[in-house]
CSV table of C-alpha atoms in Angstrom, one decimal:
chain,number,residue,atom,x,y,z
A,402,UNK,CA,-112.5,-31.2,-5.8
A,403,UNK,CA,-109.8,-34.1,-5.6
A,404,UNK,CA,-111.3,-35.9,-8.6
A,405,UNK,CA,-111.4,-32.7,-10.8
A,406,UNK,CA,-107.9,-31.7,-9.6
A,407,UNK,CA,-109.0,-28.3,-8.6
A,408,UNK,CA,-107.4,-28.7,-5.0
A,409,UNK,CA,-104.0,-28.2,-6.6
A,410,UNK,CA,-104.7,-24.6,-7.2
A,411,UNK,CA,-105.3,-23.9,-3.6
A,412,UNK,CA,-101.9,-25.3,-2.5
A,413,UNK,CA,-99.2,-22.8,-1.7
A,414,UNK,CA,-98.8,-20.0,-4.1
A,415,UNK,CA,-100.2,-21.9,-7.1
A,416,UNK,CA,-103.2,-19.6,-7.9
A,417,UNK,CA,-100.9,-16.5,-7.5
A,418,UNK,CA,-98.4,-18.0,-9.8
A,419,UNK,CA,-101.1,-18.7,-12.4
A,420,UNK,CA,-102.3,-15.1,-12.2
A,421,UNK,CA,-98.7,-13.9,-12.5
A,422,UNK,CA,-98.5,-15.9,-15.8
A,423,UNK,CA,-101.5,-14.3,-17.1
A,424,UNK,CA,-100.1,-10.9,-16.3
A,425,UNK,CA,-97.0,-11.7,-18.4
A,426,UNK,CA,-99.4,-12.4,-21.4
A,427,UNK,CA,-101.4,-9.3,-20.7
A,428,UNK,CA,-98.2,-7.2,-20.4
A,429,UNK,CA,-96.9,-8.4,-23.7
A,430,UNK,CA,-100.2,-7.7,-25.5
A,431,UNK,CA,-100.6,-4.3,-24.0
A,432,UNK,CA,-97.1,-3.2,-25.0
A,433,UNK,CA,-97.7,-4.6,-28.5
A,434,UNK,CA,-101.1,-2.9,-28.9
A,435,UNK,CA,-99.5,0.4,-27.8
A,436,UNK,CA,-96.9,0.1,-30.5
A,437,UNK,CA,-99.2,-1.1,-33.3
A,438,UNK,CA,-101.9,1.5,-32.9
A,439,UNK,CA,-100.0,4.5,-33.7
A,440,UNK,CA,-97.9,2.7,-36.4
A,441,UNK,CA,-101.0,1.1,-37.9
A,442,UNK,CA,-102.6,4.5,-38.2
A,443,UNK,CA,-99.7,5.9,-40.1
A,444,UNK,CA,-99.4,2.9,-42.4
A,445,UNK,CA,-103.1,2.8,-42.9
A,446,UNK,CA,-103.1,6.4,-44.0
A,447,UNK,CA,-100.1,5.7,-46.3
A,448,UNK,CA,-102.0,2.8,-47.9
A,449,UNK,CA,-104.6,5.2,-49.1
A,450,UNK,CA,-102.0,7.4,-50.7
A,451,UNK,CA,-102.0,7.8,-54.5
A,452,UNK,CA,-98.3,6.8,-54.8
A,453,UNK,CA,-98.4,3.3,-56.4
A,454,UNK,CA,-94.9,2.3,-55.3
A,455,UNK,CA,-95.7,3.0,-51.7
A,456,UNK,CA,-98.9,1.3,-51.9
A,457,UNK,CA,-97.5,-1.8,-53.6
A,458,UNK,CA,-94.6,-2.2,-51.2
A,459,UNK,CA,-96.9,-1.8,-48.1
A,460,UNK,CA,-99.5,-4.2,-49.5
A,461,UNK,CA,-97.0,-7.0,-50.1
A,462,UNK,CA,-95.5,-6.5,-46.6
A,463,UNK,CA,-98.9,-6.3,-44.8
A,464,UNK,CA,-100.4,-9.2,-46.8
A,465,UNK,CA,-97.4,-11.4,-45.9
A,466,UNK,CA,-97.8,-10.7,-42.2
A,467,UNK,CA,-101.5,-11.2,-42.1
A,468,UNK,CA,-101.4,-14.4,-44.1
A,469,UNK,CA,-98.7,-16.1,-42.1
A,470,UNK,CA,-99.7,-17.9,-38.9
A,471,UNK,CA,-98.4,-15.9,-36.0
A,472,UNK,CA,-96.4,-18.9,-34.8
A,473,UNK,CA,-94.4,-19.0,-38.0
A,474,UNK,CA,-93.5,-15.3,-37.4
A,475,UNK,CA,-92.5,-16.0,-33.9
A,476,UNK,CA,-90.3,-18.8,-35.1
A,477,UNK,CA,-88.6,-16.7,-37.7
A,478,UNK,CA,-87.9,-13.8,-35.4
A,479,UNK,CA,-86.9,-16.0,-32.4
A,480,UNK,CA,-84.8,-18.7,-34.1
A,481,UNK,CA,-83.8,-17.2,-37.5
A,482,UNK,CA,-83.1,-13.6,-36.9
A,483,UNK,CA,-81.1,-14.3,-33.9
A,484,UNK,CA,-78.9,-16.8,-35.8
A,485,UNK,CA,-78.3,-14.6,-38.8
A,486,UNK,CA,-77.8,-11.2,-37.0
A,487,UNK,CA,-76.3,-12.8,-33.9
A,488,UNK,CA,-78.3,-10.6,-31.5
A,489,UNK,CA,-79.4,-12.0,-28.2
A,490,UNK,CA,-83.2,-11.9,-28.1
A,491,UNK,CA,-85.3,-12.8,-25.1
A,492,UNK,CA,-88.6,-14.7,-25.7
A,493,UNK,CA,-90.6,-11.7,-24.4
A,494,UNK,CA,-88.9,-9.3,-26.7
A,495,UNK,CA,-89.3,-11.6,-29.7
A,496,UNK,CA,-93.0,-11.9,-28.9
A,497,UNK,CA,-93.4,-8.1,-28.6
A,498,UNK,CA,-91.6,-7.6,-32.0
A,499,UNK,CA,-93.8,-10.1,-33.6
A,500,UNK,CA,-97.2,-9.1,-32.1
A,501,UNK,CA,-96.3,-5.4,-32.9
A,502,UNK,CA,-95.6,-6.2,-36.5
A,503,UNK,CA,-98.8,-8.3,-36.8
A,504,UNK,CA,-100.9,-5.7,-34.8
A,505,UNK,CA,-99.6,-2.9,-37.1
A,506,UNK,CA,-100.5,-4.8,-40.2
A,507,UNK,CA,-104.2,-5.6,-38.8
A,508,UNK,CA,-104.5,-2.0,-37.4
A,509,UNK,CA,-103.5,-0.5,-40.8
A,510,UNK,CA,-106.1,-2.6,-42.5
A,511,UNK,CA,-108.7,-1.4,-40.2
A,512,UNK,CA,-107.6,2.2,-40.7
A,513,UNK,CA,-107.6,1.8,-44.4
A,514,UNK,CA,-111.1,0.3,-44.4
A,515,UNK,CA,-112.3,3.2,-42.2
A,516,UNK,CA,-110.7,5.9,-44.5
A,517,UNK,CA,-112.1,4.3,-47.7
A,518,UNK,CA,-115.6,4.3,-46.2
A,519,UNK,CA,-115.5,8.0,-45.8
A,520,UNK,CA,-117.3,9.3,-49.0
A,521,UNK,CA,-115.0,11.1,-51.4
A,522,UNK,CA,-116.9,14.3,-51.4
A,523,UNK,CA,-115.9,14.8,-47.8
A,524,UNK,CA,-112.2,15.2,-49.0
A,525,UNK,CA,-113.3,17.3,-51.9
A,526,UNK,CA,-115.6,19.6,-50.0
A,527,UNK,CA,-112.7,20.1,-47.6
A,528,UNK,CA,-110.2,21.1,-50.2
A,529,UNK,CA,-112.9,23.2,-52.0
A,530,UNK,CA,-113.1,25.2,-48.7
A,531,UNK,CA,-109.4,25.9,-49.1
A,532,UNK,CA,-108.2,23.6,-46.3
A,533,UNK,CA,-104.8,22.1,-46.7
A,534,UNK,CA,-104.3,18.2,-46.9
A,535,UNK,CA,-103.3,18.2,-43.3
A,536,UNK,CA,-106.3,20.2,-42.2
A,537,UNK,CA,-108.7,18.0,-44.1
A,538,UNK,CA,-107.4,14.9,-42.3
A,539,UNK,CA,-107.2,16.8,-38.9
A,540,UNK,CA,-110.6,18.3,-38.8
A,541,UNK,CA,-112.8,16.3,-41.2
A,542,UNK,CA,-111.6,12.7,-41.8
A,543,UNK,CA,-110.0,11.7,-38.4
A,544,UNK,CA,-113.0,12.8,-36.3
A,545,UNK,CA,-115.3,10.6,-38.5
A,546,UNK,CA,-112.9,7.6,-38.6
A,547,UNK,CA,-112.2,7.5,-34.9
A,548,UNK,CA,-115.7,6.4,-33.9
A,549,UNK,CA,-115.5,3.5,-36.3
A,550,UNK,CA,-112.0,2.7,-35.3
A,551,UNK,CA,-112.2,2.5,-31.6
A,552,UNK,CA,-114.5,-0.5,-31.2
A,553,UNK,CA,-112.3,-2.3,-33.8
A,554,UNK,CA,-109.0,-1.4,-32.0
A,555,UNK,CA,-110.5,-2.7,-28.7
A,556,UNK,CA,-111.3,-5.9,-30.4
A,557,UNK,CA,-107.7,-6.0,-31.6
A,558,UNK,CA,-106.5,-6.1,-28.0
A,559,UNK,CA,-108.7,-9.2,-27.3
A,560,UNK,CA,-107.2,-10.9,-30.3
A,561,UNK,CA,-103.8,-9.9,-29.2
A,562,UNK,CA,-104.4,-11.4,-25.8
A,563,UNK,CA,-105.7,-14.6,-27.2
A,564,UNK,CA,-102.7,-14.9,-29.6
A,565,UNK,CA,-100.2,-14.4,-26.8
A,566,UNK,CA,-101.0,-18.0,-25.7
A,567,UNK,CA,-98.6,-19.0,-28.5
A,568,UNK,CA,-95.6,-17.6,-26.8
A,569,UNK,CA,-95.5,-20.7,-24.7
A,570,UNK,CA,-93.9,-22.4,-27.7
A,571,UNK,CA,-90.9,-20.2,-27.8
A,572,UNK,CA,-90.3,-20.8,-24.1
A,573,UNK,CA,-91.8,-17.7,-22.5
A,574,UNK,CA,-93.1,-18.5,-19.0
A,575,UNK,CA,-96.8,-17.4,-19.3
A,576,UNK,CA,-100.0,-18.8,-17.9
A,577,UNK,CA,-100.1,-22.1,-19.9
A,578,UNK,CA,-96.4,-22.8,-19.1
A,579,UNK,CA,-97.2,-22.2,-15.4
A,580,UNK,CA,-100.1,-24.5,-15.7
A,581,UNK,CA,-97.9,-27.1,-17.1
A,582,UNK,CA,-95.4,-26.7,-14.3
A,583,UNK,CA,-98.1,-26.9,-11.6
A,584,UNK,CA,-99.5,-30.1,-13.2
A,585,UNK,CA,-96.0,-31.7,-13.5
A,586,UNK,CA,-95.1,-30.8,-9.8
A,587,UNK,CA,-98.3,-32.4,-8.5
A,588,UNK,CA,-98.3,-35.4,-10.8
A,589,UNK,CA,-98.1,-37.9,-7.8
A,590,UNK,CA,-100.3,-36.2,-5.3
A,591,UNK,CA,-103.0,-35.1,-7.7
A,592,UNK,CA,-102.9,-37.1,-11.0
A,593,UNK,CA,-106.0,-35.6,-12.2
A,594,UNK,CA,-105.0,-31.9,-11.9
A,595,UNK,CA,-104.7,-31.4,-15.7
A,596,UNK,CA,-108.5,-31.1,-15.9
A,597,UNK,CA,-108.9,-28.5,-13.2
A,598,UNK,CA,-105.9,-26.5,-14.0
A,599,UNK,CA,-106.5,-26.3,-17.7
A,600,UNK,CA,-110.1,-25.5,-17.0
A,601,UNK,CA,-109.0,-22.6,-14.8
A,602,UNK,CA,-106.6,-21.3,-17.5
A,603,UNK,CA,-109.5,-21.4,-20.0
A,604,UNK,CA,-111.7,-19.4,-17.6
A,605,UNK,CA,-108.9,-17.0,-16.8
A,606,UNK,CA,-108.5,-16.1,-20.5
A,607,UNK,CA,-112.2,-15.7,-20.7
A,608,UNK,CA,-112.4,-13.4,-17.7
A,609,UNK,CA,-109.6,-11.3,-19.2
A,610,UNK,CA,-111.0,-11.1,-22.7
A,611,UNK,CA,-114.8,-11.1,-22.2
A,612,UNK,CA,-115.3,-7.6,-20.6
A,613,UNK,CA,-113.0,-6.1,-23.2
A,614,UNK,CA,-115.0,-7.6,-26.2
A,615,UNK,CA,-118.3,-6.5,-24.3
A,616,UNK,CA,-117.0,-3.0,-24.2
A,617,UNK,CA,-116.2,-3.1,-27.9
A,618,UNK,CA,-119.7,-4.4,-28.7
A,619,UNK,CA,-121.2,-1.7,-26.5
A,620,UNK,CA,-119.4,1.1,-28.2
A,621,UNK,CA,-120.1,-0.3,-31.6
A,622,UNK,CA,-123.8,-0.4,-31.0
A,623,UNK,CA,-123.8,3.1,-29.4
A,624,UNK,CA,-121.9,4.9,-32.2
A,625,UNK,CA,-123.5,3.1,-35.1
A,626,UNK,CA,-126.9,4.6,-34.5
B,1460,UNK,CA,-79.4,-21.7,-48.2
B,1461,UNK,CA,-78.6,-25.2,-49.1
B,1462,UNK,CA,-80.9,-26.3,-52.0
B,1463,UNK,CA,-80.0,-30.0,-51.6
B,1464,UNK,CA,-81.4,-30.0,-48.1
B,1465,UNK,CA,-84.5,-28.2,-49.3
B,1466,UNK,CA,-85.2,-30.8,-51.9
B,1467,UNK,CA,-84.6,-33.6,-49.4
B,1468,UNK,CA,-87.1,-32.0,-47.0
B,1469,UNK,CA,-89.9,-31.4,-49.5
B,1470,UNK,CA,-91.6,-34.8,-49.2
B,1471,UNK,CA,-91.8,-34.5,-45.4
B,1472,UNK,CA,-93.5,-31.1,-45.7
B,1473,UNK,CA,-95.8,-32.4,-48.4
B,1474,UNK,CA,-97.0,-35.0,-45.9
B,1475,UNK,CA,-97.4,-32.4,-43.2
B,1476,UNK,CA,-99.3,-30.0,-45.5
B,1477,UNK,CA,-101.7,-32.7,-46.4
B,1478,UNK,CA,-102.5,-33.3,-42.7
B,1479,UNK,CA,-102.8,-29.5,-42.1
B,1480,UNK,CA,-105.2,-29.3,-45.0
B,1481,UNK,CA,-107.2,-32.4,-44.1
B,1482,UNK,CA,-107.8,-31.5,-40.5
B,1483,UNK,CA,-108.3,-27.8,-41.5
B,1484,UNK,CA,-110.9,-28.5,-44.1
B,1485,UNK,CA,-112.7,-31.0,-41.8
B,1486,UNK,CA,-112.7,-28.6,-38.9
B,1487,UNK,CA,-113.9,-25.8,-41.1
B,1488,UNK,CA,-116.7,-27.9,-42.5
B,1489,UNK,CA,-117.9,-28.7,-39.0
B,1490,UNK,CA,-117.4,-25.1,-38.0
B,1491,UNK,CA,-119.7,-24.0,-40.9
B,1492,UNK,CA,-122.3,-26.6,-39.7
B,1493,UNK,CA,-122.1,-25.4,-36.1
B,1494,UNK,CA,-122.1,-21.8,-37.2
B,1495,UNK,CA,-125.2,-22.2,-39.4
B,1496,UNK,CA,-127.2,-24.0,-36.7
B,1497,UNK,CA,-126.3,-21.3,-34.2
B,1498,UNK,CA,-127.0,-18.5,-36.6
B,1499,UNK,CA,-130.5,-19.9,-37.3
B,1500,UNK,CA,-131.2,-20.3,-33.7
B,1501,UNK,CA,-130.1,-16.7,-33.0
B,1502,UNK,CA,-131.9,-15.4,-35.9
B,1503,UNK,CA,-135.3,-16.9,-35.1
B,1504,UNK,CA,-134.7,-16.2,-31.3
B,1505,UNK,CA,-135.5,-19.9,-30.3
B,1506,UNK,CA,-136.2,-19.7,-26.5
B,1507,UNK,CA,-133.7,-21.5,-24.2
B,1508,UNK,CA,-131.5,-22.6,-27.1
B,1509,UNK,CA,-130.6,-19.0,-27.9
B,1510,UNK,CA,-129.2,-18.5,-24.4
B,1511,UNK,CA,-127.0,-21.6,-24.9
B,1512,UNK,CA,-125.8,-20.4,-28.1
B,1513,UNK,CA,-125.0,-16.9,-26.7
B,1514,UNK,CA,-122.9,-18.5,-23.9
B,1515,UNK,CA,-121.1,-20.8,-26.4
B,1516,UNK,CA,-120.3,-17.9,-28.6
B,1517,UNK,CA,-118.8,-15.8,-25.9
B,1518,UNK,CA,-116.9,-18.7,-24.4
B,1519,UNK,CA,-115.4,-19.7,-27.6
B,1520,UNK,CA,-114.6,-16.2,-29.0
B,1521,UNK,CA,-112.9,-15.1,-25.9
B,1522,UNK,CA,-110.5,-18.0,-25.4
B,1523,UNK,CA,-107.5,-19.0,-27.5
B,1524,UNK,CA,-107.5,-22.2,-29.5
B,1525,UNK,CA,-104.4,-23.4,-27.9
B,1526,UNK,CA,-106.0,-23.3,-24.4
B,1527,UNK,CA,-109.1,-25.0,-25.8
B,1528,UNK,CA,-106.9,-27.8,-27.2
B,1529,UNK,CA,-104.9,-28.3,-24.1
B,1530,UNK,CA,-108.1,-28.7,-22.1
B,1531,UNK,CA,-109.7,-31.2,-24.6
B,1532,UNK,CA,-106.5,-33.1,-25.1
B,1533,UNK,CA,-104.8,-33.1,-21.7
B,1534,UNK,CA,-107.8,-32.2,-19.3
B,1535,UNK,CA,-110.7,-34.2,-20.6
B,1536,UNK,CA,-109.1,-37.6,-20.3
B,1537,UNK,CA,-108.8,-37.0,-16.5
B,1538,UNK,CA,-112.6,-37.3,-16.4
B,1539,UNK,CA,-112.9,-40.3,-18.6
B,1540,UNK,CA,-113.2,-38.6,-22.0
B,1541,UNK,CA,-110.3,-39.8,-24.0
B,1542,UNK,CA,-109.8,-38.3,-27.4
B,1543,UNK,CA,-107.4,-39.1,-30.3
B,1544,UNK,CA,-105.2,-36.1,-31.2
B,1545,UNK,CA,-106.6,-35.7,-34.7
B,1546,UNK,CA,-110.2,-35.9,-33.4
B,1547,UNK,CA,-109.3,-33.4,-30.8
B,1548,UNK,CA,-107.8,-31.0,-33.4
B,1549,UNK,CA,-110.9,-31.1,-35.5
B,1550,UNK,CA,-113.2,-30.8,-32.4
B,1551,UNK,CA,-111.2,-27.7,-31.2
B,1552,UNK,CA,-111.2,-26.1,-34.6
B,1553,UNK,CA,-115.0,-26.6,-34.9
B,1554,UNK,CA,-115.5,-25.3,-31.4
B,1555,UNK,CA,-113.5,-22.2,-32.1
B,1556,UNK,CA,-114.7,-21.7,-35.7
B,1557,UNK,CA,-118.3,-22.3,-34.9
B,1558,UNK,CA,-118.8,-19.1,-33.2
B,1559,UNK,CA,-116.9,-17.1,-35.8
B,1560,UNK,CA,-119.0,-18.5,-38.5
B,1561,UNK,CA,-122.2,-18.0,-36.5
B,1562,UNK,CA,-121.4,-14.4,-36.1
B,1563,UNK,CA,-120.6,-14.0,-39.8
B,1564,UNK,CA,-123.9,-15.6,-40.8
B,1565,UNK,CA,-126.0,-13.9,-38.3
B,1566,UNK,CA,-124.7,-10.4,-39.2
B,1567,UNK,CA,-125.5,-11.4,-42.9
B,1568,UNK,CA,-129.0,-12.4,-41.9
B,1569,UNK,CA,-129.6,-9.3,-39.7
B,1570,UNK,CA,-128.2,-7.0,-42.3
B,1571,UNK,CA,-131.3,-7.8,-44.6
B,1572,UNK,CA,-134.0,-5.2,-44.0
B,1573,UNK,CA,-137.1,-6.3,-42.2
B,1574,UNK,CA,-139.3,-4.7,-44.9
B,1575,UNK,CA,-138.0,-7.4,-47.2
B,1576,UNK,CA,-139.5,-10.2,-45.0
B,1577,UNK,CA,-142.7,-8.4,-44.5
B,1578,UNK,CA,-143.1,-7.7,-48.2
B,1579,UNK,CA,-142.5,-11.2,-49.0
B,1580,UNK,CA,-145.1,-12.5,-46.5
B,1581,UNK,CA,-147.7,-10.0,-47.8
B,1582,UNK,CA,-147.0,-11.3,-51.3
B,1583,UNK,CA,-148.0,-14.7,-50.0
B,1584,UNK,CA,-144.7,-16.4,-49.8
B,1585,UNK,CA,-144.3,-19.1,-47.2
B,1586,UNK,CA,-141.7,-18.8,-44.5
B,1587,UNK,CA,-139.4,-21.3,-46.2
B,1588,UNK,CA,-139.7,-19.5,-49.6
B,1589,UNK,CA,-139.0,-16.2,-48.1
B,1590,UNK,CA,-135.8,-17.5,-46.6
B,1591,UNK,CA,-134.9,-19.3,-49.7
B,1592,UNK,CA,-135.7,-16.6,-52.4
B,1593,UNK,CA,-135.6,-13.3,-50.4
B,1594,UNK,CA,-133.4,-13.4,-47.4
B,1595,UNK,CA,-130.6,-15.9,-48.1
B,1596,UNK,CA,-129.4,-14.6,-51.5
B,1597,UNK,CA,-129.0,-11.2,-49.9
B,1598,UNK,CA,-127.5,-12.4,-46.6
B,1599,UNK,CA,-125.0,-14.7,-48.3
B,1600,UNK,CA,-123.5,-11.8,-50.4
B,1601,UNK,CA,-123.2,-9.7,-47.2
B,1602,UNK,CA,-121.5,-12.5,-45.2
B,1603,UNK,CA,-119.0,-13.6,-47.8
B,1604,UNK,CA,-116.1,-11.4,-46.8
B,1605,UNK,CA,-116.4,-12.3,-43.1
B,1606,UNK,CA,-116.8,-15.9,-44.1
B,1607,UNK,CA,-113.6,-15.9,-46.3
B,1608,UNK,CA,-111.7,-14.1,-43.6
B,1609,UNK,CA,-112.8,-16.8,-41.1
B,1610,UNK,CA,-111.6,-19.5,-43.4
B,1611,UNK,CA,-108.1,-18.0,-43.6
B,1612,UNK,CA,-108.2,-17.4,-39.9
B,1613,UNK,CA,-109.1,-21.1,-39.1
B,1614,UNK,CA,-106.4,-22.5,-41.4
B,1615,UNK,CA,-103.9,-20.1,-39.8
B,1616,UNK,CA,-105.0,-21.4,-36.4
B,1617,UNK,CA,-104.2,-24.9,-37.5
B,1618,UNK,CA,-100.5,-24.2,-36.7
B,1619,UNK,CA,-101.4,-24.6,-33.0
B,1620,UNK,CA,-102.1,-28.3,-33.6
B,1621,UNK,CA,-98.3,-28.9,-33.3
B,1622,UNK,CA,-98.6,-28.4,-29.5
B,1623,UNK,CA,-100.7,-31.5,-29.2
B,1624,UNK,CA,-98.1,-33.4,-31.2
B,1625,UNK,CA,-100.0,-33.6,-34.5
B,1626,UNK,CA,-97.5,-33.7,-37.3
B,1627,UNK,CA,-98.6,-30.7,-39.1
B,1628,UNK,CA,-96.4,-28.1,-41.0
B,1629,UNK,CA,-95.3,-26.4,-37.8
B,1630,UNK,CA,-94.5,-29.5,-36.0
B,1631,UNK,CA,-92.4,-30.9,-38.9
B,1632,UNK,CA,-90.4,-27.6,-39.2
B,1633,UNK,CA,-89.9,-27.7,-35.3
B,1634,UNK,CA,-88.9,-31.3,-35.4
B,1635,UNK,CA,-86.4,-30.8,-38.3
B,1636,UNK,CA,-84.8,-27.8,-36.8
B,1637,UNK,CA,-84.4,-29.8,-33.6
B,1638,UNK,CA,-82.8,-32.7,-35.5
B,1639,UNK,CA,-80.5,-31.1,-38.0
B,1640,UNK,CA,-80.2,-27.4,-37.1
B,1641,UNK,CA,-81.0,-26.3,-40.7
B,1642,UNK,CA,-83.1,-23.4,-39.4
B,1643,UNK,CA,-83.1,-21.3,-42.5
B,1644,UNK,CA,-84.0,-24.0,-44.8
B,1645,UNK,CA,-86.7,-25.4,-42.6
B,1646,UNK,CA,-88.3,-22.0,-42.0
B,1647,UNK,CA,-88.1,-21.1,-45.7
B,1648,UNK,CA,-90.1,-24.2,-46.6
B,1649,UNK,CA,-92.5,-23.6,-43.8
B,1650,UNK,CA,-93.3,-20.1,-45.2
B,1651,UNK,CA,-93.5,-21.5,-48.7
B,1652,UNK,CA,-96.0,-24.2,-47.8
B,1653,UNK,CA,-98.2,-21.9,-45.8
B,1654,UNK,CA,-98.2,-19.5,-48.7
B,1655,UNK,CA,-99.2,-22.3,-51.1
B,1656,UNK,CA,-102.1,-23.1,-49.0
B,1657,UNK,CA,-103.2,-19.6,-47.8
B,1658,UNK,CA,-102.4,-17.3,-50.8
B,1659,UNK,CA,-105.0,-18.8,-53.3
B,1660,UNK,CA,-107.7,-18.6,-50.6
B,1661,UNK,CA,-106.8,-14.9,-49.8
B,1662,UNK,CA,-106.8,-13.9,-53.5
B,1663,UNK,CA,-110.1,-15.8,-54.0
B,1664,UNK,CA,-111.5,-13.9,-51.0
B,1665,UNK,CA,-110.7,-10.5,-52.4
B,1666,UNK,CA,-111.9,-11.3,-55.9
B,1667,UNK,CA,-115.2,-12.6,-54.4
B,1668,UNK,CA,-115.6,-9.5,-52.3
B,1669,UNK,CA,-115.2,-7.1,-55.2
B,1670,UNK,CA,-117.7,-9.0,-57.3
B,1671,UNK,CA,-120.2,-9.4,-54.6
B,1672,UNK,CA,-120.2,-5.9,-53.5
B,1673,UNK,CA,-122.6,-5.2,-56.3
B,1674,UNK,CA,-124.9,-8.0,-55.4
B,1675,UNK,CA,-126.7,-6.3,-52.5
B,1676,UNK,CA,-130.2,-5.0,-52.9
B,1677,UNK,CA,-130.4,-1.2,-53.5
B,1678,UNK,CA,-126.6,-0.8,-52.8
């Protein structure tokens, strides 16, 4: 244990602090997903609209967000907008803004894909039966897309959790930052702690994400048949 | 926006973009290799090895690259495995990307109907020939969209390299902001350089996807 540096974790409140750091990451991803799912559904529906101007603007915006590394977006929001607009932004708030924006873009693309995959005759039969546009969506299209979307949006949660590891770099104290602090504090007593502590962080992320991605896989298999 | 500053910084960014590209491409090549091996093992259900591959895929897909890199770069030297930062970046990218590529290839292989393989066998084609002429052409066209998405994803992930002090685009931008406080210019250049790298690949991806949609059998 000494050689691998795992002993550090059992000193004082170190393990609890590490879990607290993980909770910060999870909290930020849950809030961001909660914001991005409804927004993504709305934008995704707008992306299938016939208006070329709306579609064009949305496409440019969404492609930009999806193509930029999330860290670049974090830097733009955290360093640039604060300077230009002079608002006081906490690291946590900046990360929620960025992840919500990114999640919305990803979600809207999933929604768009699901909507496109519905054959056109479903829409046409609906309107032939005299349903209004809203009714067609409400009773015909949405029930069919939801099954396809739920596993994909659950996957989005795990991607979000994994991406939150980046917020360390704009100074939010999350699990990796706590790990660094623990390693630094025990540098003299336990010089090898980096191995054990980072391995633990690795496993913590795995424990947080694995059940969620298993659930997504299970639902996908169940509903695809 | 100060254009003189921008022109002064461009050479630095060019150097950084080169590093990003070099490590990114190397990492992706290894990721493709790892992915192909894992996909073949999973497809033919090789005993024992398929369990190892399954564990690897779950481990790599459910942890962030930053944590993987920290473990390789700061953790492993403590047990005697010292790695150079560049090697570490490539290894990390290959470890992460391998599982994503494996999933893309495997889903392509499995999307080819079983009847295709059986018909090929009954026509007298050997195992290798069935793979080469019947399964692969169909599987490839199915996996291309996921494959291209993975390449973009992996190139984006290289921005994490800055955390293990590799002088990539992200690192350069962070460094220059810290030195001269020219935040707007530095971030503008950062966005431009990432667009130069990623936009062509993204466009190529959507063109390929549109063209290959017709290549499937019976679709």
